[in-house]
Amino acid sequence: MSQPIEFHPTGSFADRSRAAVNNAPLRKSFRGAMDFLQAKRLAQFPNAADLSTLRDLGSAIRRYALANLPNLLVQLEEKLTANGVHVHWAETPAEANAIVLAIAQRHKATHMVKGKSMVSEEVGLNHAMEAAGIEALETDMGEYIVQLAGEGPSHIIMPAIHKTKQQIAELFAEKLPGVAYTENVDELIRIGRQVLRKKFAAGDIGLSGVNFAVAETGTIFLVENEGNGRMCTTVPRVHIAITGIEKVVAKLDHVVPLNSLLPRSATGQAVETYQNFISGPRKPGELDGPDEVHLILLDNGRTQAYADVQLRATLQCIRCGACMNHCPVYARVGGHAYGTTYPGPIGAIISPHLIGLADTYPLAFASTLCGACVEVCPVRIPITDILIRLRNEAQARPGSVDATLRGSGAARTAVVSAIWSAWSTIYSRLGLYRWTSWFMSRGRALSPTEQGAWTRCRTPLKPAAKRLRDLLRERRK
Ligand code: SF4
């Protein structure tokens, strides 16, 4: 069993959500961004039948990979090793950080440039490197902004989506020496690029995430839009890629449909600006590329999800973020309110495995179960079914057959226990059950006959039934 990562968000989920809902600029940023992303995604999928077929294919590819995960991971390791890539296995965030640190220390590295990697956020890599005296600099523009602000990402694809351009202008003017306040977005990007360009040249180690790891060929597939990912994987002498164990796919052919779904679902782009296929270190005679390539495969609770036939579907995720973009809760409270690395619907279903249900069960209840996430998920993860299952797990009696996860039963209170115990007693005795049913049915008299505040938009049962009876009587005449 993996160890939980550090989890110290301030206040409860309810407190953080309340603060977010009362933050007007934040609400405006998220509402505008989500509307924009929803419209862009919709424009990319004009034909519902084509989309449905592609989603079926994407789902099948991911389910096939998960069904064969142990064998595919072994195959991936063999192929990568044959290609000259060093493969490392980490069960916990601490182990992953120790592997990166050992590589860095062997190379006497002091500067690390990072491409976008949510797994590196998950393991708290930046803090671990800084504690060891190594600068770990984010080079994705959104990640760079939130790092400069001392924050974490609020969205898995667009980390700084919660910030307005005025806030970014203030941040740059405050944190970057010699930079004047400007709200010109092109100018802000130029400033950021100028700072980062020098850092790429000075980087001893480049660290990146992985979109898919192809077992058949031993290929690390990585997509991005800014070119910073390619700079991180080619300029420094050492490249370290880090990923969860679930990102493996069986064949190179399988990347094509998945990557047809990924950018269109994520940002509404037809295709990403850069697609990187990394198969090993630089070969003799090649001008570009690192001397050493490492891949770290992280568990961190994923095997807990894998062991359960229903929860395994969580691992199908390709981290597109579409479920967040369409979630009415996420759109209102934003990513930071969740307090976890992965926010939104995917965060609510993956975080209990990474951190434990005890600290994360409120997220499973932070859903209207409207199913918008399920409708847009490109790999058809049954998110709402999984949310209901996690709610049940959170309420399960510790030690019972229903309590299968780390932290199961954390939401169960003495009142809930008493109610279930009474329910069980009544339903297991026929006479008691009949008497209770008779007694409870007397309560029908308490049901409202007129519209109260909460029924203003509904038709009360008794008048509706009376109308129906009258109608039938009238028709029979
Ligand atoms: S759960 Fe589905 S929609 Fe959400 S990030 Fe994962 S693949 Fe995308």
Short mmCIF file of C-alpha atoms and ligand atoms in Angstrom, two decimals:
data_model
loop_
_atom_site.label_atom_id
_atom_site.label_comp_id
_atom_site.label_asym_id
_atom_site.label_seq_id
_atom_site.Cartn_x
_atom_site.Cartn_y
_atom_site.Cartn_z
CA MET A 1 0.00 0.00 0.00
CA SER A 2 1.41 3.36 -0.94
CA GLN A 3 1.87 6.10 1.58
CA PRO A 4 -0.27 9.24 1.42
CA ILE A 5 1.37 12.36 0.08
CA GLU A 6 1.33 15.49 2.18
CA PHE A 7 -2.13 16.98 2.21
CA HIS A 8 -2.51 20.22 4.10
CA PRO A 9 -5.07 22.44 2.36
CA THR A 10 -6.33 25.25 4.55
CA GLY A 11 -9.84 24.72 5.95
CA SER A 12 -12.45 22.24 4.79
CA PHE A 13 -13.72 21.80 1.24
CA ALA A 14 -16.92 23.59 2.29
CA ASP A 15 -14.94 26.57 3.66
CA ARG A 16 -12.80 26.82 0.57
CA SER A 17 -15.82 26.54 -1.72
CA ARG A 18 -17.69 29.23 0.19
CA ALA A 19 -14.71 31.56 -0.14
CA ALA A 20 -14.44 30.80 -3.87
CA VAL A 21 -18.13 31.38 -4.51
CA ASN A 22 -17.89 34.76 -2.79
CA ASN A 23 -14.86 35.74 -4.87
CA ALA A 24 -16.42 37.62 -7.80
CA PRO A 25 -13.28 37.97 -10.01
CA LEU A 26 -12.53 34.26 -9.57
CA ARG A 27 -16.10 33.31 -10.53
CA LYS A 28 -15.87 35.56 -13.57
CA SER A 29 -12.53 34.05 -14.68
CA PHE A 30 -13.82 30.49 -14.43
CA ARG A 31 -17.22 31.15 -15.94
CA GLY A 32 -15.68 32.92 -18.95
CA ALA A 33 -12.98 30.27 -19.42
CA MET A 34 -15.35 27.32 -19.10
CA ASP A 35 -17.87 28.80 -21.55
CA PHE A 36 -15.03 29.43 -24.01
CA LEU A 37 -13.63 25.90 -23.69
CA GLN A 38 -17.05 24.26 -23.95
CA ALA A 39 -17.80 26.14 -27.17
CA LYS A 40 -14.39 25.27 -28.64
CA ARG A 41 -14.79 21.59 -27.85
CA LEU A 42 -18.26 21.52 -29.36
CA ALA A 43 -16.95 23.06 -32.57
CA GLN A 44 -14.36 20.28 -32.86
CA PHE A 45 -16.99 17.54 -32.75
CA PRO A 46 -19.73 18.60 -35.18
CA ASN A 47 -20.86 15.03 -35.88
CA ALA A 48 -22.30 13.25 -32.84
CA ALA A 49 -22.15 9.81 -34.46
CA ASP A 50 -18.45 10.20 -35.37
CA LEU A 51 -17.68 11.39 -31.86
CA SER A 52 -19.52 8.47 -30.33
CA THR A 53 -17.58 5.98 -32.47
CA LEU A 54 -14.28 7.64 -31.60
CA ARG A 55 -15.12 7.62 -27.89
CA ASP A 56 -15.97 3.91 -28.11
CA LEU A 57 -12.58 3.30 -29.70
CA GLY A 58 -10.74 5.47 -27.14
CA SER A 59 -12.49 3.68 -24.30
CA ALA A 60 -11.71 0.25 -25.75
CA ILE A 61 -8.03 1.11 -26.17
CA ARG A 62 -7.75 2.29 -22.60
CA ARG A 63 -9.66 -0.69 -21.21
CA TYR A 64 -7.49 -3.06 -23.25
CA ALA A 65 -4.35 -1.43 -21.86
CA LEU A 66 -5.62 -1.70 -18.30
CA ALA A 67 -6.73 -5.29 -18.74
CA ASN A 68 -3.17 -6.13 -19.81
CA LEU A 69 -1.38 -3.63 -17.61
CA PRO A 70 1.08 -5.94 -15.83
CA ASN A 71 2.28 -7.50 -19.10
CA LEU A 72 2.38 -4.16 -20.90
CA LEU A 73 4.46 -2.57 -18.15
CA VAL A 74 6.98 -5.40 -18.37
CA GLN A 75 7.06 -5.07 -22.16
CA LEU A 76 7.46 -1.30 -21.86
CA GLU A 77 10.40 -1.70 -19.50
CA GLU A 78 12.09 -4.22 -21.80
CA LYS A 79 11.68 -2.05 -24.90
CA LEU A 80 12.77 1.15 -23.17
CA THR A 81 15.80 -0.57 -21.67
CA ALA A 82 16.72 -1.93 -25.10
CA ASN A 83 16.41 1.64 -26.40
CA GLY A 84 18.87 2.85 -23.77
CA VAL A 85 16.32 4.39 -21.38
CA HIS A 86 16.71 3.82 -17.63
CA VAL A 87 13.41 2.66 -16.09
CA HIS A 88 12.65 3.23 -12.41
CA TRP A 89 9.68 2.08 -10.34
CA ALA A 90 8.36 4.18 -7.47
CA GLU A 91 5.64 3.08 -5.08
CA THR A 92 5.33 6.37 -3.21
CA PRO A 93 5.92 10.08 -3.88
CA ALA A 94 8.91 9.93 -1.52
CA GLU A 95 10.45 7.14 -3.60
CA ALA A 96 9.86 9.07 -6.84
CA ASN A 97 11.52 12.18 -5.42
CA ALA A 98 14.43 10.13 -4.08
CA ILE A 99 15.02 8.66 -7.56
CA VAL A 100 15.05 12.12 -9.17
CA LEU A 101 17.33 13.43 -6.44
CA ALA A 102 19.78 10.55 -6.81
CA ILE A 103 20.04 11.17 -10.57
CA ALA A 104 20.48 14.91 -9.98
CA GLN A 105 23.17 14.38 -7.37
CA ARG A 106 25.05 11.91 -9.55
CA HIS A 107 25.24 14.64 -12.20
CA LYS A 108 25.95 17.38 -9.62
CA ALA A 109 22.89 19.18 -11.00
CA THR A 110 21.76 22.47 -9.52
CA HIS A 111 19.22 23.59 -12.14
CA MET A 112 16.21 21.63 -13.36
CA VAL A 113 13.85 22.88 -16.07
CA LYS A 114 10.41 21.32 -16.03
CA GLY A 115 7.84 20.77 -18.71
CA LYS A 116 4.24 20.37 -17.64
CA SER A 117 3.78 17.32 -15.43
CA MET A 118 0.83 16.77 -13.11
CA VAL A 119 2.55 13.71 -11.63
CA SER A 120 5.43 15.92 -10.54
CA GLU A 121 2.83 18.13 -8.82
CA GLU A 122 1.31 15.00 -7.27
CA VAL A 123 4.61 13.98 -5.67
CA GLY A 124 5.59 17.52 -4.60
CA LEU A 125 8.75 17.34 -6.68
CA ASN A 126 9.53 21.06 -6.65
CA HIS A 127 9.59 21.22 -2.85
CA ALA A 128 11.73 18.09 -2.62
CA MET A 129 14.25 19.56 -5.09
CA GLU A 130 14.31 22.95 -3.43
CA ALA A 131 14.92 21.28 -0.05
CA ALA A 132 17.99 19.65 -1.61
CA GLY A 133 19.25 22.95 -3.04
CA ILE A 134 18.18 22.30 -6.63
CA GLU A 135 16.21 24.92 -8.52
CA ALA A 136 13.18 23.29 -10.18
CA LEU A 137 11.76 25.83 -12.61
CA GLU A 138 8.42 25.43 -14.34
CA THR A 139 8.67 26.40 -18.01
CA ASP A 140 5.09 25.94 -19.17
CA MET A 141 3.81 29.54 -19.10
CA GLY A 142 0.79 28.78 -16.92
CA GLU A 143 2.87 26.68 -14.52
CA TYR A 144 5.55 29.40 -14.46
CA ILE A 145 2.92 31.97 -13.45
CA VAL A 146 1.51 29.89 -10.60
CA GLN A 147 5.01 28.97 -9.40
CA LEU A 148 5.93 32.67 -9.36
CA ALA A 149 2.76 33.33 -7.36
CA GLY A 150 3.57 30.54 -4.90
CA GLU A 151 0.42 28.64 -5.85
CA GLY A 152 -0.46 25.29 -7.36
CA PRO A 153 -2.30 24.77 -10.66
CA SER A 154 -6.08 25.18 -10.57
CA HIS A 155 -6.70 23.16 -13.75
CA ILE A 156 -4.80 20.17 -15.12
CA ILE A 157 -4.43 21.66 -18.61
CA MET A 158 -4.54 25.41 -17.90
CA PRO A 159 -2.82 25.88 -14.54
CA ALA A 160 -3.26 29.67 -14.27
CA ILE A 161 -6.81 29.84 -15.58
CA HIS A 162 -7.97 31.44 -12.32
CA LYS A 163 -5.79 34.50 -12.86
CA THR A 164 -6.80 37.64 -14.73
CA LYS A 165 -4.30 39.41 -16.98
CA GLN A 166 -4.21 42.27 -14.47
CA GLN A 167 -3.15 39.86 -11.71
CA ILE A 168 -0.44 38.40 -13.96
CA ALA A 169 0.76 41.89 -14.87
CA GLU A 170 1.03 42.78 -11.18
CA LEU A 171 2.83 39.50 -10.45
CA PHE A 172 5.45 40.02 -13.18
CA ALA A 173 6.04 43.63 -12.14
CA GLU A 174 6.48 42.58 -8.52
CA LYS A 175 8.57 39.43 -8.97
CA LEU A 176 10.69 40.02 -12.06
CA PRO A 177 13.42 42.64 -11.69
CA GLY A 178 13.20 45.51 -14.17
CA VAL A 179 9.78 44.53 -15.52
CA ALA A 180 7.17 47.30 -15.75
CA TYR A 181 3.43 46.72 -15.31
CA THR A 182 1.75 45.91 -18.61
CA GLU A 183 -1.60 44.36 -19.45
CA ASN A 184 -0.50 43.62 -23.00
CA VAL A 185 -0.76 39.81 -23.18
CA ASP A 186 1.78 39.46 -26.02
CA GLU A 187 4.24 41.53 -24.02
CA LEU A 188 3.67 39.42 -20.90
CA ILE A 189 4.35 36.26 -22.90
CA ARG A 190 7.49 37.84 -24.39
CA ILE A 191 8.77 38.70 -20.90
CA GLY A 192 8.16 35.17 -19.64
CA ARG A 193 9.79 33.66 -22.72
CA GLN A 194 12.89 35.84 -22.29
CA VAL A 195 13.36 34.70 -18.69
CA LEU A 196 12.81 31.03 -19.53
CA ARG A 197 15.04 30.96 -22.62
CA LYS A 198 18.14 31.60 -20.49
CA LYS A 199 17.06 28.94 -18.01
CA PHE A 200 16.82 26.24 -20.69
CA ALA A 201 20.44 26.85 -21.63
CA ALA A 202 21.51 26.61 -17.98
CA GLY A 203 19.42 23.53 -17.11
CA ASP A 204 21.36 20.44 -16.03
CA ILE A 205 18.25 18.27 -16.03
CA GLY A 206 15.01 18.47 -18.00
CA LEU A 207 11.94 16.91 -16.44
CA SER A 208 8.71 16.16 -18.28
CA GLY A 209 5.47 14.31 -17.95
CA VAL A 210 4.20 11.60 -20.30
CA ASN A 211 0.94 11.50 -22.24
CA PHE A 212 1.25 7.88 -23.31
CA ALA A 213 4.01 5.29 -22.95
CA VAL A 214 3.92 2.81 -25.83
CA ALA A 215 4.79 -0.74 -24.77
CA GLU A 216 5.21 -2.09 -28.32
CA THR A 217 8.04 0.30 -29.24
CA GLY A 218 9.26 1.70 -25.94
CA THR A 219 8.23 5.24 -26.90
CA ILE A 220 7.40 8.15 -24.62
CA PHE A 221 4.72 10.28 -26.26
CA LEU A 222 4.44 13.86 -25.09
CA VAL A 223 2.27 16.70 -26.42
CA GLU A 224 2.47 20.42 -25.77
CA ASN A 225 1.77 23.80 -27.33
CA GLU A 226 4.62 26.06 -26.30
CA GLY A 227 7.75 24.20 -27.34
CA ASN A 228 8.99 24.32 -23.76
CA GLY A 229 8.45 20.58 -23.38
CA ARG A 230 10.73 19.89 -26.33
CA MET A 231 13.33 22.29 -24.90
CA CYS A 232 13.23 20.40 -21.59
CA THR A 233 13.59 17.01 -23.25
CA THR A 234 16.36 17.94 -25.69
CA VAL A 235 18.55 20.77 -24.35
CA PRO A 236 19.75 19.50 -20.92
CA ARG A 237 22.12 16.52 -20.86
CA VAL A 238 19.67 14.48 -18.79
CA HIS A 239 15.96 14.00 -19.39
CA ILE A 240 13.74 12.50 -16.67
CA ALA A 241 10.13 11.63 -17.55
CA ILE A 242 7.69 10.80 -14.79
CA THR A 243 4.28 9.17 -15.13
CA GLY A 244 1.65 7.09 -13.40
CA ILE A 245 1.71 3.38 -14.23
CA GLU A 246 -1.66 3.63 -16.00
CA LYS A 247 -0.42 5.75 -18.91
CA VAL A 248 0.85 2.77 -20.87
CA VAL A 249 -0.81 1.79 -24.18
CA ALA A 250 -0.17 -1.39 -26.10
CA LYS A 251 0.63 -0.14 -29.61
CA LEU A 252 1.82 2.94 -31.42
CA ASP A 253 -1.38 2.75 -33.51
CA HIS A 254 -3.38 3.22 -30.31
CA VAL A 255 -1.90 6.68 -29.80
CA VAL A 256 -3.59 8.02 -32.94
CA PRO A 257 -7.26 7.80 -31.86
CA LEU A 258 -6.43 8.77 -28.29
CA ASN A 259 -4.56 11.81 -29.50
CA SER A 260 -7.41 12.65 -31.82
CA LEU A 261 -9.64 12.86 -28.74
CA LEU A 262 -7.16 14.52 -26.37
CA PRO A 263 -6.60 18.05 -27.74
CA ARG A 264 -10.13 18.38 -29.09
CA SER A 265 -11.62 17.44 -25.71
CA ALA A 266 -9.08 19.48 -23.75
CA THR A 267 -8.64 22.85 -25.42
CA GLY A 268 -10.80 22.51 -28.51
CA GLN A 269 -7.71 22.36 -30.75
CA ALA A 270 -7.69 20.07 -33.76
CA VAL A 271 -4.13 19.09 -32.93
CA GLU A 272 -1.38 20.16 -30.53
CA THR A 273 1.45 22.37 -31.75
CA TYR A 274 4.14 19.86 -30.77
CA GLN A 275 4.01 16.07 -30.60
CA ASN A 276 7.15 14.44 -29.24
CA PHE A 277 7.99 10.75 -29.69
CA ILE A 278 10.96 10.02 -27.44
CA SER A 279 12.62 6.67 -27.96
CA GLY A 280 15.90 7.02 -26.16
CA PRO A 281 18.98 9.18 -25.62
CA ARG A 282 20.91 10.88 -28.40
CA LYS A 283 22.64 8.41 -30.70
CA PRO A 284 26.16 8.83 -32.10
CA GLY A 285 26.13 11.41 -34.86
CA GLU A 286 22.85 13.02 -33.76
CA LEU A 287 23.03 16.73 -33.01
CA ASP A 288 20.16 17.04 -30.51
CA GLY A 289 18.95 15.19 -27.48
CA PRO A 290 20.10 14.24 -24.00
CA ASP A 291 22.88 11.79 -23.14
CA GLU A 292 20.63 10.07 -20.60
CA VAL A 293 16.90 9.41 -20.52
CA HIS A 294 15.06 8.09 -17.45
CA LEU A 295 11.44 7.07 -17.01
CA ILE A 296 9.90 6.88 -13.53
CA LEU A 297 6.74 4.78 -13.24
CA LEU A 298 4.73 5.77 -10.18
CA ASP A 299 2.09 3.77 -8.32
CA ASN A 300 0.97 6.06 -5.46
CA GLY A 301 -2.32 4.30 -4.85
CA ARG A 302 -3.17 3.47 -8.46
CA THR A 303 -2.93 -0.25 -7.69
CA GLN A 304 -5.74 0.22 -5.15
CA ALA A 305 -8.03 1.50 -7.93
CA TYR A 306 -6.73 -1.21 -10.28
CA ALA A 307 -7.67 -3.99 -7.85
CA ASP A 308 -11.36 -3.05 -7.92
CA VAL A 309 -13.41 -3.99 -10.97
CA GLN A 310 -15.52 -0.82 -10.86
CA LEU A 311 -12.91 1.68 -9.71
CA ARG A 312 -10.36 0.50 -12.28
CA ALA A 313 -12.16 2.64 -14.88
CA THR A 314 -10.73 5.68 -13.08
CA LEU A 315 -7.36 4.76 -14.59
CA GLN A 316 -8.68 5.07 -18.16
CA CYS A 317 -8.30 8.85 -17.83
CA ILE A 318 -6.18 10.63 -20.45
CA ARG A 319 -6.11 13.88 -18.43
CA CYS A 320 -7.92 16.04 -20.96
CA GLY A 321 -9.75 18.14 -18.36
CA ALA A 322 -13.07 18.11 -20.28
CA CYS A 323 -14.92 16.84 -17.21
CA MET A 324 -13.78 19.93 -15.31
CA ASN A 325 -14.69 22.28 -18.11
CA HIS A 326 -18.26 20.98 -18.08
CA CYS A 327 -18.73 20.49 -14.34
CA PRO A 328 -21.18 22.99 -12.77
CA VAL A 329 -19.44 22.64 -9.40
CA TYR A 330 -15.88 23.12 -10.73
CA ALA A 331 -17.00 26.10 -12.85
CA ARG A 332 -18.23 27.83 -9.71
CA VAL A 333 -15.62 26.99 -7.08
CA GLY A 334 -12.51 26.59 -9.27
CA GLY A 335 -9.64 24.17 -8.82
CA HIS A 336 -8.01 25.37 -5.60
CA ALA A 337 -11.17 24.77 -3.55
CA TYR A 338 -10.71 21.03 -4.06
CA GLY A 339 -7.37 21.15 -2.21
CA THR A 340 -5.98 18.27 -4.29
CA THR A 341 -3.55 18.08 -7.21
CA TYR A 342 -6.31 16.93 -9.54
CA PRO A 343 -9.51 18.97 -9.12
CA GLY A 344 -12.96 18.57 -10.65
CA PRO A 345 -14.68 15.25 -11.36
CA ILE A 346 -11.47 13.37 -12.17
CA GLY A 347 -9.94 14.76 -8.97
CA ALA A 348 -12.92 13.54 -6.95
CA ILE A 349 -12.51 9.99 -8.22
CA ILE A 350 -8.70 9.65 -8.38
CA SER A 351 -7.70 11.53 -5.22
CA PRO A 352 -9.16 8.94 -2.79
CA HIS A 353 -6.61 6.46 -4.15
CA LEU A 354 -3.67 8.86 -4.07
CA ILE A 355 -4.37 10.46 -0.71
CA GLY A 356 -6.96 8.26 1.00
CA LEU A 357 -10.73 8.52 1.32
CA ALA A 358 -10.58 9.98 4.84
CA ASP A 359 -9.17 13.28 3.56
CA THR A 360 -11.00 13.41 0.25
CA TYR A 361 -14.52 11.98 0.65
CA PRO A 362 -16.20 15.46 0.65
CA LEU A 363 -15.16 15.73 -3.01
CA ALA A 364 -17.34 12.73 -3.93
CA PHE A 365 -20.31 14.59 -2.46
CA ALA A 366 -19.42 17.81 -4.31
CA SER A 367 -21.37 16.76 -7.35
CA THR A 368 -24.91 17.21 -8.58
CA LEU A 369 -24.57 13.87 -10.43
CA CYS A 370 -25.87 15.72 -13.49
CA GLY A 371 -23.68 13.51 -15.67
CA ALA A 372 -22.17 16.32 -17.78
CA CYS A 373 -18.70 14.89 -17.08
CA VAL A 374 -19.78 11.43 -18.27
CA GLU A 375 -21.22 12.87 -21.48
CA VAL A 376 -17.97 14.58 -22.45
CA CYS A 377 -15.38 12.12 -21.16
CA PRO A 378 -13.56 10.98 -24.32
CA VAL A 379 -12.84 7.54 -22.87
CA ARG A 380 -16.27 7.02 -21.33
CA ILE A 381 -15.36 6.81 -17.66
CA PRO A 382 -18.59 6.29 -15.67
CA ILE A 383 -17.68 9.12 -13.31
CA THR A 384 -21.08 9.46 -11.61
CA ASP A 385 -21.27 5.71 -10.87
CA ILE A 386 -17.82 5.92 -9.32
CA LEU A 387 -18.82 8.99 -7.28
CA ILE A 388 -21.81 7.08 -5.87
CA ARG A 389 -19.58 4.13 -5.06
CA LEU A 390 -17.13 6.43 -3.23
CA ARG A 391 -20.02 7.98 -1.29
CA ASN A 392 -21.07 4.49 -0.22
CA GLU A 393 -17.48 3.63 0.69
CA ALA A 394 -17.24 6.81 2.77
CA GLN A 395 -20.38 5.77 4.69
CA ALA A 396 -19.45 2.07 4.98
CA ARG A 397 -19.05 0.40 8.33
CA PRO A 398 -15.28 0.07 8.91
CA GLY A 399 -14.27 -3.56 8.64
CA SER A 400 -17.39 -4.57 6.66
CA VAL A 401 -17.23 -6.14 3.20
CA ASP A 402 -18.35 -2.79 1.74
CA ALA A 403 -15.33 -0.99 3.14
CA THR A 404 -12.60 -1.79 0.63
CA LEU A 405 -10.59 1.43 0.33
CA ARG A 406 -8.03 3.18 2.47
CA GLY A 407 -10.16 5.51 4.61
CA SER A 408 -13.50 3.76 4.00
CA GLY A 409 -16.13 4.67 6.58
CA ALA A 410 -14.60 8.08 7.27
CA ALA A 411 -17.93 9.86 6.77
CA ARG A 412 -19.92 7.45 8.91
CA THR A 413 -21.24 9.15 12.06
CA ALA A 414 -22.98 7.71 15.15
CA VAL A 415 -26.34 9.01 13.83
CA VAL A 416 -25.84 7.30 10.46
CA SER A 417 -24.83 4.07 12.19
CA ALA A 418 -27.96 4.21 14.41
CA ILE A 419 -30.25 4.80 11.40
CA TRP A 420 -28.77 1.88 9.45
CA SER A 421 -28.92 -0.37 12.48
CA ALA A 422 -32.64 0.47 12.99
CA TRP A 423 -33.30 -0.07 9.27
CA SER A 424 -31.57 -3.45 9.39
CA THR A 425 -33.58 -4.55 12.46
CA ILE A 426 -36.92 -3.55 10.86
CA TYR A 427 -36.22 -5.14 7.49
CA SER A 428 -35.10 -8.43 8.98
CA ARG A 429 -38.36 -9.03 10.93
CA LEU A 430 -41.54 -9.44 8.86
CA GLY A 431 -44.01 -8.41 11.58
CA LEU A 432 -41.98 -5.35 12.52
CA TYR A 433 -41.58 -4.42 8.86
CA ARG A 434 -45.39 -4.63 8.29
CA TRP A 435 -46.19 -2.63 11.38
CA THR A 436 -43.59 0.06 10.50
CA SER A 437 -44.92 0.27 6.93
CA TRP A 438 -48.48 0.66 8.23
CA PHE A 439 -47.37 3.25 10.77
CA MET A 440 -45.26 5.23 8.31
CA SER A 441 -48.01 5.25 5.70
CA ARG A 442 -50.17 7.18 8.22
CA GLY A 443 -47.72 10.00 7.60
CA ARG A 444 -49.24 10.51 4.16
CA ALA A 445 -51.56 12.99 5.79
CA LEU A 446 -48.53 15.22 6.34
CA SER A 447 -47.69 15.53 2.64
CA PRO A 448 -48.40 19.03 1.31
CA THR A 449 -51.72 19.65 -0.44
CA GLU A 450 -50.84 23.20 -1.47
CA GLN A 451 -47.72 24.55 -3.02
CA GLY A 452 -45.21 25.66 -0.42
CA ALA A 453 -41.93 27.46 -1.09
CA TRP A 454 -40.09 24.27 -2.04
CA THR A 455 -42.84 22.92 -4.27
CA ARG A 456 -43.56 26.10 -6.14
CA CYS A 457 -42.20 24.62 -9.35
CA ARG A 458 -43.81 21.21 -8.85
CA THR A 459 -47.32 19.86 -8.97
CA PRO A 460 -48.32 18.57 -5.51
CA LEU A 461 -49.25 14.91 -5.51
CA LYS A 462 -52.79 15.05 -4.13
CA PRO A 463 -54.20 17.76 -6.45
CA ALA A 464 -52.46 16.06 -9.38
CA ALA A 465 -53.98 12.70 -8.46
CA LYS A 466 -57.39 14.31 -8.03
CA ARG A 467 -57.12 15.97 -11.43
CA LEU A 468 -56.18 12.66 -13.01
CA ARG A 469 -59.09 10.87 -11.37
CA ASP A 470 -61.48 13.62 -12.50
CA LEU A 471 -60.11 13.41 -16.01
CA LEU A 472 -60.57 9.62 -16.19
CA ARG A 473 -64.07 9.89 -14.75
CA GLU A 474 -64.92 12.53 -17.31
CA ARG A 475 -63.55 10.46 -20.21
CA ARG A 476 -65.50 7.36 -19.09
CA LYS A 477 -68.82 9.20 -19.30
S1 SF4 B 1 -12.05 11.74 -16.52
FE1 SF4 B 1 -12.41 11.79 -18.76
S2 SF4 B 1 -12.98 13.95 -19.16
FE2 SF4 B 1 -12.00 13.92 -17.12
S3 SF4 B 1 -9.84 14.36 -17.50
FE3 SF4 B 1 -10.06 12.12 -17.52
S4 SF4 B 1 -10.38 11.58 -19.68
FE4 SF4 B 1 -10.76 13.78 -19.50
#
